[in-house]
Coordinates of C-alpha atoms and ligand atoms in Angstrom, one line a residue:
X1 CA -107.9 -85.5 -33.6
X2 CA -106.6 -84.4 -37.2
X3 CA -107.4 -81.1 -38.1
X4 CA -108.4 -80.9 -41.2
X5 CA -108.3 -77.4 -42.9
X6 CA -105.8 -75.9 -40.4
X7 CA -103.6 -73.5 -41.6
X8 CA -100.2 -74.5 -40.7
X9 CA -97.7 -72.0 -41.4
X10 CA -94.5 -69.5 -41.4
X11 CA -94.0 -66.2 -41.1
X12 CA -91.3 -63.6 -42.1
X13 CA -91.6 -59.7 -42.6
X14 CA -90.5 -57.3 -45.2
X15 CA -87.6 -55.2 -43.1
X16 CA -85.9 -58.6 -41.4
X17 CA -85.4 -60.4 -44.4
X18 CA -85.3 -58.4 -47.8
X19 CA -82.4 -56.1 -47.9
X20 CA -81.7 -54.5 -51.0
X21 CA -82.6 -51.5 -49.0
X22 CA -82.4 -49.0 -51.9
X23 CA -82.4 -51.5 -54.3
X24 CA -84.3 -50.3 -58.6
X25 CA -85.9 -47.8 -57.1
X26 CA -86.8 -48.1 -53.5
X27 CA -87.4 -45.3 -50.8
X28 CA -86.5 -45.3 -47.7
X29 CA -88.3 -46.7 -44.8
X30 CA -88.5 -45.0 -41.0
X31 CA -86.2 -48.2 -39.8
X32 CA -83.7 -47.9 -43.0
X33 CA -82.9 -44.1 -41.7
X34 CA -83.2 -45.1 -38.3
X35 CA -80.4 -47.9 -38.1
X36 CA -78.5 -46.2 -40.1
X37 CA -77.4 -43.8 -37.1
X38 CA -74.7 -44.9 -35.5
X39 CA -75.6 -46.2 -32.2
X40 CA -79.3 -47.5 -32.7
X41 CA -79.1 -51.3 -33.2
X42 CA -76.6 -54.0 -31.6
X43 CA -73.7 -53.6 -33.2
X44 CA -74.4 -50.8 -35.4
X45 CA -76.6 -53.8 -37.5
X46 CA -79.2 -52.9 -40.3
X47 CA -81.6 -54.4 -42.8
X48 CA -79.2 -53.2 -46.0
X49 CA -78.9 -57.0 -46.8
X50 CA -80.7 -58.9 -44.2
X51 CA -81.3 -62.4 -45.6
X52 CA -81.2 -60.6 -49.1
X53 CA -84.5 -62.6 -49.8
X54 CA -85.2 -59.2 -52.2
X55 CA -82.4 -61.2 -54.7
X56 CA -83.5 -64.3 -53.1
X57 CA -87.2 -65.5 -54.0
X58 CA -86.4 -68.9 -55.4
X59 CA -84.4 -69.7 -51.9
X60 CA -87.3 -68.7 -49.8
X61 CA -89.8 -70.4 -51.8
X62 CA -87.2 -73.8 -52.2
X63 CA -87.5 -73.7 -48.2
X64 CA -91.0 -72.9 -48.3
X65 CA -91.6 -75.9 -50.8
X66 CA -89.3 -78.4 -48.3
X67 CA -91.1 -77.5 -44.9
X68 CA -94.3 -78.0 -46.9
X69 CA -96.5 -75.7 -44.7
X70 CA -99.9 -74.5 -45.8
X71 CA -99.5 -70.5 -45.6
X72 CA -96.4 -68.1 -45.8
X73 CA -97.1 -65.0 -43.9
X74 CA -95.0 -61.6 -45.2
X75 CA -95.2 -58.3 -45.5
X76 CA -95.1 -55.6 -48.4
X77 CA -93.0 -53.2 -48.4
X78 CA -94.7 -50.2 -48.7
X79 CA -91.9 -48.0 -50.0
X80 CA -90.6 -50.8 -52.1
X81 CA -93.8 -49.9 -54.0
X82 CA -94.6 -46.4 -53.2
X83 CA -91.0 -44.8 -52.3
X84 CA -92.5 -41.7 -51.5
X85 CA -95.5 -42.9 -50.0
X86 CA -97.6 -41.7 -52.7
X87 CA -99.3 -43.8 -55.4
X88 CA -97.6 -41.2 -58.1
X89 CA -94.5 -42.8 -57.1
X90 CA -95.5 -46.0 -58.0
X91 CA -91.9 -48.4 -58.4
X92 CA -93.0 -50.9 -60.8
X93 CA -90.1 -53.4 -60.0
X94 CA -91.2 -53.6 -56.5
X95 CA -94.4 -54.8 -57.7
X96 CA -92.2 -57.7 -59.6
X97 CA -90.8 -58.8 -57.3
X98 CA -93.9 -59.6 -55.2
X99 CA -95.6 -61.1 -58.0
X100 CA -93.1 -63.4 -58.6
X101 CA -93.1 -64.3 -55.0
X102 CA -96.6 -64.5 -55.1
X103 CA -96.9 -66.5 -57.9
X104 CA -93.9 -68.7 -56.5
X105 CA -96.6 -69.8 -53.7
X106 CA -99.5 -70.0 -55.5
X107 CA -97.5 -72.6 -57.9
X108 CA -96.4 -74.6 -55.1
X109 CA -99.9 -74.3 -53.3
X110 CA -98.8 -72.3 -50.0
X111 CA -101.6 -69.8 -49.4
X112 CA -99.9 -65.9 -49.3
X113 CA -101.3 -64.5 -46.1
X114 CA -99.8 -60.6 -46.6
X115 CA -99.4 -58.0 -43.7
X116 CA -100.0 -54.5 -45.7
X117 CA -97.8 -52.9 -43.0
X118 CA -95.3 -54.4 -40.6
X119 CA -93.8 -51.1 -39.0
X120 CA -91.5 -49.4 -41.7
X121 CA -93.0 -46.5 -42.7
X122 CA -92.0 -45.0 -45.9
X123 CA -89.4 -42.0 -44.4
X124 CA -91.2 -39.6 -46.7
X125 CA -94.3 -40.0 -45.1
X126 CA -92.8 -39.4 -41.4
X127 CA -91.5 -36.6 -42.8
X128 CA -94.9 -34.8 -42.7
X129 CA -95.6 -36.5 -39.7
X130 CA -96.2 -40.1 -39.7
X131 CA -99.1 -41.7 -37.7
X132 CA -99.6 -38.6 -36.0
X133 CA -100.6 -37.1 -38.9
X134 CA -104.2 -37.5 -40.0
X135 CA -103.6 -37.8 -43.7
X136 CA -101.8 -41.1 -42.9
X137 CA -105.2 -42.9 -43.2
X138 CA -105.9 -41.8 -46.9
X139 CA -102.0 -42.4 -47.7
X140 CA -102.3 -46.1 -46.7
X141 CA -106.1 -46.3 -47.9
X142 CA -104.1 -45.4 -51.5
X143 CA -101.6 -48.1 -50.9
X144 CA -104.0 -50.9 -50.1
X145 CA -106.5 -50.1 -52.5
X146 CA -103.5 -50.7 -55.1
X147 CA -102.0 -53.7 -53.4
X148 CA -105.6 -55.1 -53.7
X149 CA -106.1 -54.6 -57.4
X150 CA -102.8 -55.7 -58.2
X151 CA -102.4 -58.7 -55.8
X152 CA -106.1 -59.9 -54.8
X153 CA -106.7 -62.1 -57.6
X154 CA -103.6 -64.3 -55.8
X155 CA -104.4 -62.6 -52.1
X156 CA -107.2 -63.8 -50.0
X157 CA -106.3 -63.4 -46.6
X158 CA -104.8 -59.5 -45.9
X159 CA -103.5 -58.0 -42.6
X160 CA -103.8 -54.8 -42.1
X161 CA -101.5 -54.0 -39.5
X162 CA -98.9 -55.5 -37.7
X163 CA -99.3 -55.3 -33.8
X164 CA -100.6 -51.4 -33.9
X165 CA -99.7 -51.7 -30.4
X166 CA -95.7 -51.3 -31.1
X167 CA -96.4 -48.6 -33.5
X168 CA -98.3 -47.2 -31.2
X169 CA -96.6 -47.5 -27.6
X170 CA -93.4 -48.7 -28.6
X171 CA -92.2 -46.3 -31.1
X172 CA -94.7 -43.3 -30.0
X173 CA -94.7 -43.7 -26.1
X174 CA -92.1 -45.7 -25.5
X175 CA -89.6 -44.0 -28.1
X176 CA -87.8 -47.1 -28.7
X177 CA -88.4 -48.1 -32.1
X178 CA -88.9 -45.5 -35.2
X179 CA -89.5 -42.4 -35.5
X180 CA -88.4 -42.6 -31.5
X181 CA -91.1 -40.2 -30.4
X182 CA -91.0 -40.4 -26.5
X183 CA -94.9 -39.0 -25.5
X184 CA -96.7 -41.4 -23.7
X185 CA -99.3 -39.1 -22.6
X186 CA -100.6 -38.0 -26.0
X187 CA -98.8 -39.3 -29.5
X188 CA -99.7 -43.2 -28.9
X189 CA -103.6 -42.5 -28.4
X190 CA -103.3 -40.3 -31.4
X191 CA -101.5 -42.6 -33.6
X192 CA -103.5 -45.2 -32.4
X193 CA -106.9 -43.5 -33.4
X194 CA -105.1 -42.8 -36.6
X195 CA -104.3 -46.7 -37.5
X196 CA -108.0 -47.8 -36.4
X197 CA -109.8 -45.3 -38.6
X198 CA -107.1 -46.3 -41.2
X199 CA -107.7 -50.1 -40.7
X200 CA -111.3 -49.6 -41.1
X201 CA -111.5 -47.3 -44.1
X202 CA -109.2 -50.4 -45.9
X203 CA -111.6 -52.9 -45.1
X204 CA -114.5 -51.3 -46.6
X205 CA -112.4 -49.9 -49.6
X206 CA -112.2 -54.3 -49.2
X207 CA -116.0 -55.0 -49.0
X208 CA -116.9 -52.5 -51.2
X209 CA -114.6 -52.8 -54.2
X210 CA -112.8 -56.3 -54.2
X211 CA -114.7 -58.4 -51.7
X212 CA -117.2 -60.0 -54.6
X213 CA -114.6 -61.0 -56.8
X214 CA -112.1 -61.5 -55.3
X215 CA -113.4 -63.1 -52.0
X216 CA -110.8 -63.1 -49.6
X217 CA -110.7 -61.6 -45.9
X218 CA -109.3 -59.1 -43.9
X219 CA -108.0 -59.0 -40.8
X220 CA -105.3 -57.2 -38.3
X221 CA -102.8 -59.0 -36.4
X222 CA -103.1 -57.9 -32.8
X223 CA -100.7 -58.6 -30.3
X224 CA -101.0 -59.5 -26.6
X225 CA -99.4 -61.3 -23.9
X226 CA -101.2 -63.2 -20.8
X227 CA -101.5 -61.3 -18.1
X228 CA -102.0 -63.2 -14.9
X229 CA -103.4 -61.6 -11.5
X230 CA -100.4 -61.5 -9.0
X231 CA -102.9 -62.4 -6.1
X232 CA -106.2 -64.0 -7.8
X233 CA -107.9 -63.6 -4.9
X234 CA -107.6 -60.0 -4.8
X235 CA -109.9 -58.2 -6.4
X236 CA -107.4 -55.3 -7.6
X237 CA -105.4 -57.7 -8.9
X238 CA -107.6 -59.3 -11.0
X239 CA -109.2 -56.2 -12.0
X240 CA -105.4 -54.6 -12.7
X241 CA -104.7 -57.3 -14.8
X242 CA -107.8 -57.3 -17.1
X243 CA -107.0 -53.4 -17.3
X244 CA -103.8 -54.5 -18.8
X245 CA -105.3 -56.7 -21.1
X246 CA -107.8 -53.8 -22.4
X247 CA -105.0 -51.6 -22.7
X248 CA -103.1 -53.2 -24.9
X249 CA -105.1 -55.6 -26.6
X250 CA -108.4 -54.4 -26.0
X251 CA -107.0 -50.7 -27.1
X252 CA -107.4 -52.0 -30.9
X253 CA -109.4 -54.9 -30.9
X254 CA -112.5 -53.4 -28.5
X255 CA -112.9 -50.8 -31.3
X256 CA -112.9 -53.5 -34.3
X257 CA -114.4 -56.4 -32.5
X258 CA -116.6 -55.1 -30.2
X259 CA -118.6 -51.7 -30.6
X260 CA -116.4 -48.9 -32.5
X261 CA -115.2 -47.8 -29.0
X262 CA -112.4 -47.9 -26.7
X263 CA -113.2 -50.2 -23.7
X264 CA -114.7 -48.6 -20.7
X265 CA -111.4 -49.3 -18.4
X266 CA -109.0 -47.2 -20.9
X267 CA -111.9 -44.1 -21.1
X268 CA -112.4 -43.9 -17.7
X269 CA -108.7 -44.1 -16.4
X270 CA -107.4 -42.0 -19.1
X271 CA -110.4 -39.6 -18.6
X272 CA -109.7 -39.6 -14.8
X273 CA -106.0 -38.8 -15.0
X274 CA -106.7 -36.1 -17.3
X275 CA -109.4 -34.5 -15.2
X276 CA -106.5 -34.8 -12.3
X277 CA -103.9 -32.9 -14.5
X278 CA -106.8 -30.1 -15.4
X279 CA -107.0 -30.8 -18.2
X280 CA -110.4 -29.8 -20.5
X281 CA -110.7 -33.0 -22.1
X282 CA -109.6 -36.7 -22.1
X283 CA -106.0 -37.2 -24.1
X284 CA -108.0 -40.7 -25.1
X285 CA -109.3 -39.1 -28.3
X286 CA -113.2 -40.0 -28.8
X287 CA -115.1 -41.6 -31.8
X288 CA -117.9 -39.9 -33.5
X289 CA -121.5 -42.0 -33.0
X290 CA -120.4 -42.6 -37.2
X291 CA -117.1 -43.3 -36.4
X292 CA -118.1 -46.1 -34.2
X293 CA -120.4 -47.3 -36.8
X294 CA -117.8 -47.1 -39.5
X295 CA -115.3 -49.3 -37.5
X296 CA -117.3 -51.9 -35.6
X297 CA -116.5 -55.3 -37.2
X298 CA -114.1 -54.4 -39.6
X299 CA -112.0 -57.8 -39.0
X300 CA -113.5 -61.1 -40.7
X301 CA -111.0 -63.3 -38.4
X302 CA -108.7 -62.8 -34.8
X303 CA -105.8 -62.2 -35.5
X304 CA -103.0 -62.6 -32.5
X305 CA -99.3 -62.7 -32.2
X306 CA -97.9 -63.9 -28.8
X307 CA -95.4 -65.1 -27.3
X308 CA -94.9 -65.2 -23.5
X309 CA -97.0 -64.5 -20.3
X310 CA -96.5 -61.9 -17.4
X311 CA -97.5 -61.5 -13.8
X312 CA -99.1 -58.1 -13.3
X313 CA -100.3 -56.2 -9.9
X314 CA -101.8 -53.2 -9.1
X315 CA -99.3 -49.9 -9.0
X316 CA -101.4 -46.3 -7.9
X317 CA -99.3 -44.3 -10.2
X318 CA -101.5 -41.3 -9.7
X319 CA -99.9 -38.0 -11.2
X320 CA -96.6 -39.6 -11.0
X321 CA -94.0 -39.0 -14.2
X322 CA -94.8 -40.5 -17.1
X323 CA -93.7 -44.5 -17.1
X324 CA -95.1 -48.2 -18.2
X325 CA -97.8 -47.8 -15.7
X326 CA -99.0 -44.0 -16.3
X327 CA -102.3 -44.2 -17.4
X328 CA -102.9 -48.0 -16.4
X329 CA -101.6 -48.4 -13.2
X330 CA -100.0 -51.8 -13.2
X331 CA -96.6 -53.0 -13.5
X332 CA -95.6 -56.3 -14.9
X333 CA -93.3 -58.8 -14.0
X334 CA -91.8 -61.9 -15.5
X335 CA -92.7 -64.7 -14.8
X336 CA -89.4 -66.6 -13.8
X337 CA -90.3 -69.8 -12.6
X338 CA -91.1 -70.6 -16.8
X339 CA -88.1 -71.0 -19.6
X340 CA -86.4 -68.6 -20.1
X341 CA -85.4 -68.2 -24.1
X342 CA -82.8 -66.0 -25.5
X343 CA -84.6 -62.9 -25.5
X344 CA -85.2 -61.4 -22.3
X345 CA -88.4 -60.9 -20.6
X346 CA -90.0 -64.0 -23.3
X347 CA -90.6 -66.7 -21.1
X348 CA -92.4 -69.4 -22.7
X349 CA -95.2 -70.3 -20.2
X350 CA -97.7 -72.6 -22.2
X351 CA -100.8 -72.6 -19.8
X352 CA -100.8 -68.6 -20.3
X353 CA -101.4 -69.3 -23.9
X354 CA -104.6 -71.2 -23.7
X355 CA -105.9 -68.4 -21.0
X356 CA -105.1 -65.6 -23.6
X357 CA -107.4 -67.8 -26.0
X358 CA -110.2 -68.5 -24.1
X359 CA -109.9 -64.8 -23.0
X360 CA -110.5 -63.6 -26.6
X361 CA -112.8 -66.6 -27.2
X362 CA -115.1 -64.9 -24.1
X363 CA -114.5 -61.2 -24.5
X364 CA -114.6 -61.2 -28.3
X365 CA -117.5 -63.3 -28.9
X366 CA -116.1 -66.4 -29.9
X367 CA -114.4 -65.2 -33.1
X368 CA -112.1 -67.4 -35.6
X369 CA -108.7 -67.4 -34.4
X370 CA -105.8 -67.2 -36.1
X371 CA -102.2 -67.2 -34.4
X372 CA -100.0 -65.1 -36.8
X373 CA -97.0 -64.9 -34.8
X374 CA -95.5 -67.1 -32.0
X375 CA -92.1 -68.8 -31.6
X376 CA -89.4 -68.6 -29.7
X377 CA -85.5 -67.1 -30.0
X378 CA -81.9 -68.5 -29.3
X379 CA -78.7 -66.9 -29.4
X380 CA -76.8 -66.3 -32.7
X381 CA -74.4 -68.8 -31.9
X382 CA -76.8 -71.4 -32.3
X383 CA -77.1 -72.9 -36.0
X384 CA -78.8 -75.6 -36.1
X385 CA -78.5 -77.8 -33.3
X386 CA -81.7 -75.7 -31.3
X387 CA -83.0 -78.8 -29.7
X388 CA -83.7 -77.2 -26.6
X389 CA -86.5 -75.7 -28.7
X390 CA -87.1 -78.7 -30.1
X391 CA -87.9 -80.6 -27.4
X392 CA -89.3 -77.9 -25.1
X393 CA -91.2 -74.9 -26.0
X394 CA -92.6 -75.4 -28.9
X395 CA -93.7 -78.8 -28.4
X396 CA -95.7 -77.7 -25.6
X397 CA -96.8 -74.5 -27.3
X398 CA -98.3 -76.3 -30.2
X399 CA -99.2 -78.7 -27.9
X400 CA -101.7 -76.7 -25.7
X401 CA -102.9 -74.5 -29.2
X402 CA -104.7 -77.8 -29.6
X403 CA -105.9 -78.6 -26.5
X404 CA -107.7 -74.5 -26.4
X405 CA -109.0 -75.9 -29.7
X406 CA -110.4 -79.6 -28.8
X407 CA -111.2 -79.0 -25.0
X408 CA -112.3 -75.2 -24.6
X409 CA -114.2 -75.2 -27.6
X410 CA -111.7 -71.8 -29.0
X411 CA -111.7 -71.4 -32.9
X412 CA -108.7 -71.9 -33.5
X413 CA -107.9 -72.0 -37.5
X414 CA -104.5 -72.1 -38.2
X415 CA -100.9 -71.2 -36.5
X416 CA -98.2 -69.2 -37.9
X417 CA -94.9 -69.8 -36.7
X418 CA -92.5 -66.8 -36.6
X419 CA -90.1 -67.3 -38.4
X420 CA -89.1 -68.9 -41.4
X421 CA -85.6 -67.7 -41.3
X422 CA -83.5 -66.1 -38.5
X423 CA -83.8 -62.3 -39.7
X424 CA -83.1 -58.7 -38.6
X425 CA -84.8 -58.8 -34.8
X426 CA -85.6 -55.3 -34.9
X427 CA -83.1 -53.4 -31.7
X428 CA -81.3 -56.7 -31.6
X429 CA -80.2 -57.0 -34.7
X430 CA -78.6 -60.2 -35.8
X431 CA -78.0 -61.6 -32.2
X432 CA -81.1 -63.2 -31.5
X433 CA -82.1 -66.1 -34.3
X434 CA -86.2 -66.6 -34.6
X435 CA -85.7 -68.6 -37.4
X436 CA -86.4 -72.3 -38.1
X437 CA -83.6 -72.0 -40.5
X438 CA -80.5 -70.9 -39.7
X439 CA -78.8 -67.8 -41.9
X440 CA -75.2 -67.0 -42.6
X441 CA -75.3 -63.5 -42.1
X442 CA -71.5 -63.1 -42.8
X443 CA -71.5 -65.2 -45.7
X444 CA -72.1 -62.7 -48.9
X445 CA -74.9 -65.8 -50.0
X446 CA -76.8 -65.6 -47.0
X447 CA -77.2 -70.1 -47.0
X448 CA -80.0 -70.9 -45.4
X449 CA -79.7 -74.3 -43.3
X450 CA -82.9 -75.9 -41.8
X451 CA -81.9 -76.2 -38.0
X452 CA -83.6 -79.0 -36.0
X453 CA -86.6 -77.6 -35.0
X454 CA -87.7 -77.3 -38.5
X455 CA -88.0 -80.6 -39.0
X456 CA -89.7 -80.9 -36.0
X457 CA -91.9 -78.7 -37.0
X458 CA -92.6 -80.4 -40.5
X459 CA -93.6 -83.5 -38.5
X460 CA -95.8 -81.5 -36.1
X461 CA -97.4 -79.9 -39.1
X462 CA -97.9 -83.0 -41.4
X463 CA -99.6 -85.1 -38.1
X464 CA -101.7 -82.4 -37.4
X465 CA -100.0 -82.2 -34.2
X466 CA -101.5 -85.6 -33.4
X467 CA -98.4 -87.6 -32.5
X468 CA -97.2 -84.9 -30.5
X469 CA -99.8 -85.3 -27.6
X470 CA -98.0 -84.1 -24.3
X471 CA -95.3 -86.5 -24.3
X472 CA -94.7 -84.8 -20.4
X473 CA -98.0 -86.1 -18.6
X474 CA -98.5 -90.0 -18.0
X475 CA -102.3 -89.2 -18.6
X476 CA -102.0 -87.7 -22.8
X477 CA -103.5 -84.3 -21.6
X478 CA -101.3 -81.5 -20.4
X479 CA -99.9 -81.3 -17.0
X480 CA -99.3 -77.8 -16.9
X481 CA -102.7 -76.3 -16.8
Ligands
NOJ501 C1 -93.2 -59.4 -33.2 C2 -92.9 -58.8 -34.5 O1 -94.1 -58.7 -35.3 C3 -91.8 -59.4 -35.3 O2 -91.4 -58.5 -36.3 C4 -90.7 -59.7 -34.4 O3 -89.5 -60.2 -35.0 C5 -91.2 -60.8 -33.4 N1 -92.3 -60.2 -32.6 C6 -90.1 -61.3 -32.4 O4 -89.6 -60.3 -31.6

């Protein structure tokens, strides 16, 4: 079945591939501060250079152009515009040098699909706090509201945010990623609260200012693994492992998609762990009846980046010291009897991917889906001879994207591969390659070469996936769910 109007497409963001980290005028982002301490990154790496795709447009776009996909998906970077954070700030060659990106796609007819934030923070702005700070939401209303007028007449489908989950947890719970704030009890529900009011204030600054002329949409890309029940026929199990999905997906998307609210399962166990610790009031901050109001159905499409599935059971944490399971009580697992890929704990397990869907499909109402991120990694030494990934995972992923699409009756729109390019992969630095094009990271040029799987993937793409019917199963439908 061809599907006509999919959005086929590649994605990239602003941190992993630009470099010129301080580059005519820029500011400095949480991540450029944070990998430059010694000690953070895999082999002291950082994003000064990157691909260099800052000095570098015409490459990008060149591969862009040759892999003929619909939609490029990247991100701004907010001090590359702003370097303090501030709209007073304003860096005018920044701006440049996303027009003529821009315009590079719009003259070669690949639709811009632009993530307003993908995780670095301008460093002046953690500096009074960051997320945890309330008067984030009116700093990145300010942002937007310029990126819109300067950008929208090109711009018609905007992200928001890039998996507020990993700001959230990750680098406020967790303390793994920037600013490295390790308070799993409280900063994540506050800086979560934070993005969602700030995610809904920029998409009615949308509706109300830019929607009518300019006529795009706006969205957030969530993220979210599949969570399968250890024991399905135990009820605990099942039920821990939809608690895992409301806590990480449903956290933001319950909020936007659903009623303005947190689901029930992350109020009542975060409100029953804090009665336990005597406390006077839930650490899950609350919504205002307005609030909810204000924030219900502030996304025009689903958004979701994923990449692998996990086994979860049932854990009774209790009062126990803060860890993954604190306020959720489950534990996950991998599941190791799927590929493995080169980064650990991303098993590529395709049958999880069309539950995750039909899960959103049923919990969300049906909504328009768009997969913004999925892919798969190998190591660095790989160029671009990846035909294991050729072959395998990603011929069944795309593979069974279709089949949620023509068999479960799931909205699927369009599929963003990530990534264009190998990049900067965050705490692994260079040693993990994402990329459908291999990069020369030691070569002053940064060349680019297309590695097998891109081609691969310019078939899959100009068929519509068609030829590529589960080449595994004697019967043309997939064996593996
Ligand atoms: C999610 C993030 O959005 C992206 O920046 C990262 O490189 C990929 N996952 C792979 O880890």
């Amino acid at each position: 079945m061809a599907l006509w109007g999919f959005e086929w497409g590649v994605s990239s963001s602003a941190y992993q591939v630009e470099g010129g980290w301080n580059a005519d005028g820029k500011g400095a982002s949480v991540w450029d501060t944070f990998t430059h301490k010694p000690g953070s990154i895999v082999n002291n790496a950082n994003g000064d250079v990157a691909c260099d795709s800052y000095h570098r447009a015409d490459e990008d776009l060149y591969m862009l152009r040759a892999l003929r996909v619909k939609s490029y998906r990247f991100s701004l970077s907010w001090p590359r515009i702003f370097p303090d954070g501030s709209r007073a700030s304003l860096n005018q060659q920044g701006v440049n040098y996303y027009n003529k990106l821009i315009n590079g796609l719009v003259a070669s007819n690949i639709t811009p699909m632009v993530t307003l934030h993908h995780w670095d923070l301008p460093q002046a702005l953690q500096d009074i706090g960051g997320w945890e700070n309330v008067s984030m939401i009116n700093y990145f209303d300010e942002f937007c509201d310029f990126c819109f007028a300067t950008f929208g007449d090109r711009v018609k489908f905007w992200m928001t945010f890039n998996e507020p989950y990993v700001i959230a947890w990750v680098a406020h719970g967790q303390g793994l990623l920037p600013p490295g704030i390790k308070n799993p009890g409280y900063a994540p529900y506050q800086v979560a609260h934070n993005l969602i009011k700030a995610h809904a204030k920029v998409y009615h600054i949308y509706d109300e200012r830019y929607r009518k002329t300019q006529g795009g949409l706006v969205s957030i890309s969530l993220n979210a693994d599949w969570v399968e029940p250890k024991d399905v026929d135990v009820f605990r199990e099942v039920a821990a492992a939809d608690r895992a999905l409301q806590f990480r997906l449903g956290w933001f998307a319950h909020p936007i998609f659903k009623n303005g609210d947190y689901p029930d399962a992350m109020k009542w166990m975060v409100g029953n762990k804090s009665e336990l610790q005597g406390l006077p009031a839930s650490r899950l901050p609350a919504f205002t009846d307005e609030e909810k109001e204000y924030i219900q159905g502030t996304a025009d499409v689903f958004c979701i980046n994923t990449y692998t599935s996990e086994i979860v059971h049932h854990v009774t944490s209790l009062l126990s010291p803060p860890s993954y399971d604190y306020d959720q009580d489950v534990r996950e697992a991998e599941m190791d009897d799927s590929p493995a890929t080169a980064m650990k704990g991303l098993r590529v397990v395709p049958w999880g991917l069309r539950r995750l869907l039909n899960w959103i499909k049923e919990e969300y109402g049906n909504p328009e889906i768009y997969i913004t991120e999925n892919g798969m990694s190998t190591d660095s030494k790989t160029t671009v001879d990846d035909t294991d990934r050729e072959t395998g995972a990603e011929n069944m992923n795309c593979h069974l994207f279709l089949l949620a699409h023509n068999l479960d009756g799931v909205k699927l729109k369009g599929y963003i591969a990530w990534s264009l390019l190998d990049s900067f992969e965050w705490l692994n630095g260079y040693s993990i390659g994402f990329g459908l094009h291999h990069v020369d990271f030691n070569h002053p040029e940064r060349p680019r070469t297309p590695k097998r799987s891109a081609h691969y993937y310019y078939d899959i793409m100009r068929n519509n996936a068609a030829a590529h019917r589960a080449p595994w199963s004697r019967s043309g439908s997939c064996s593996c769910c």
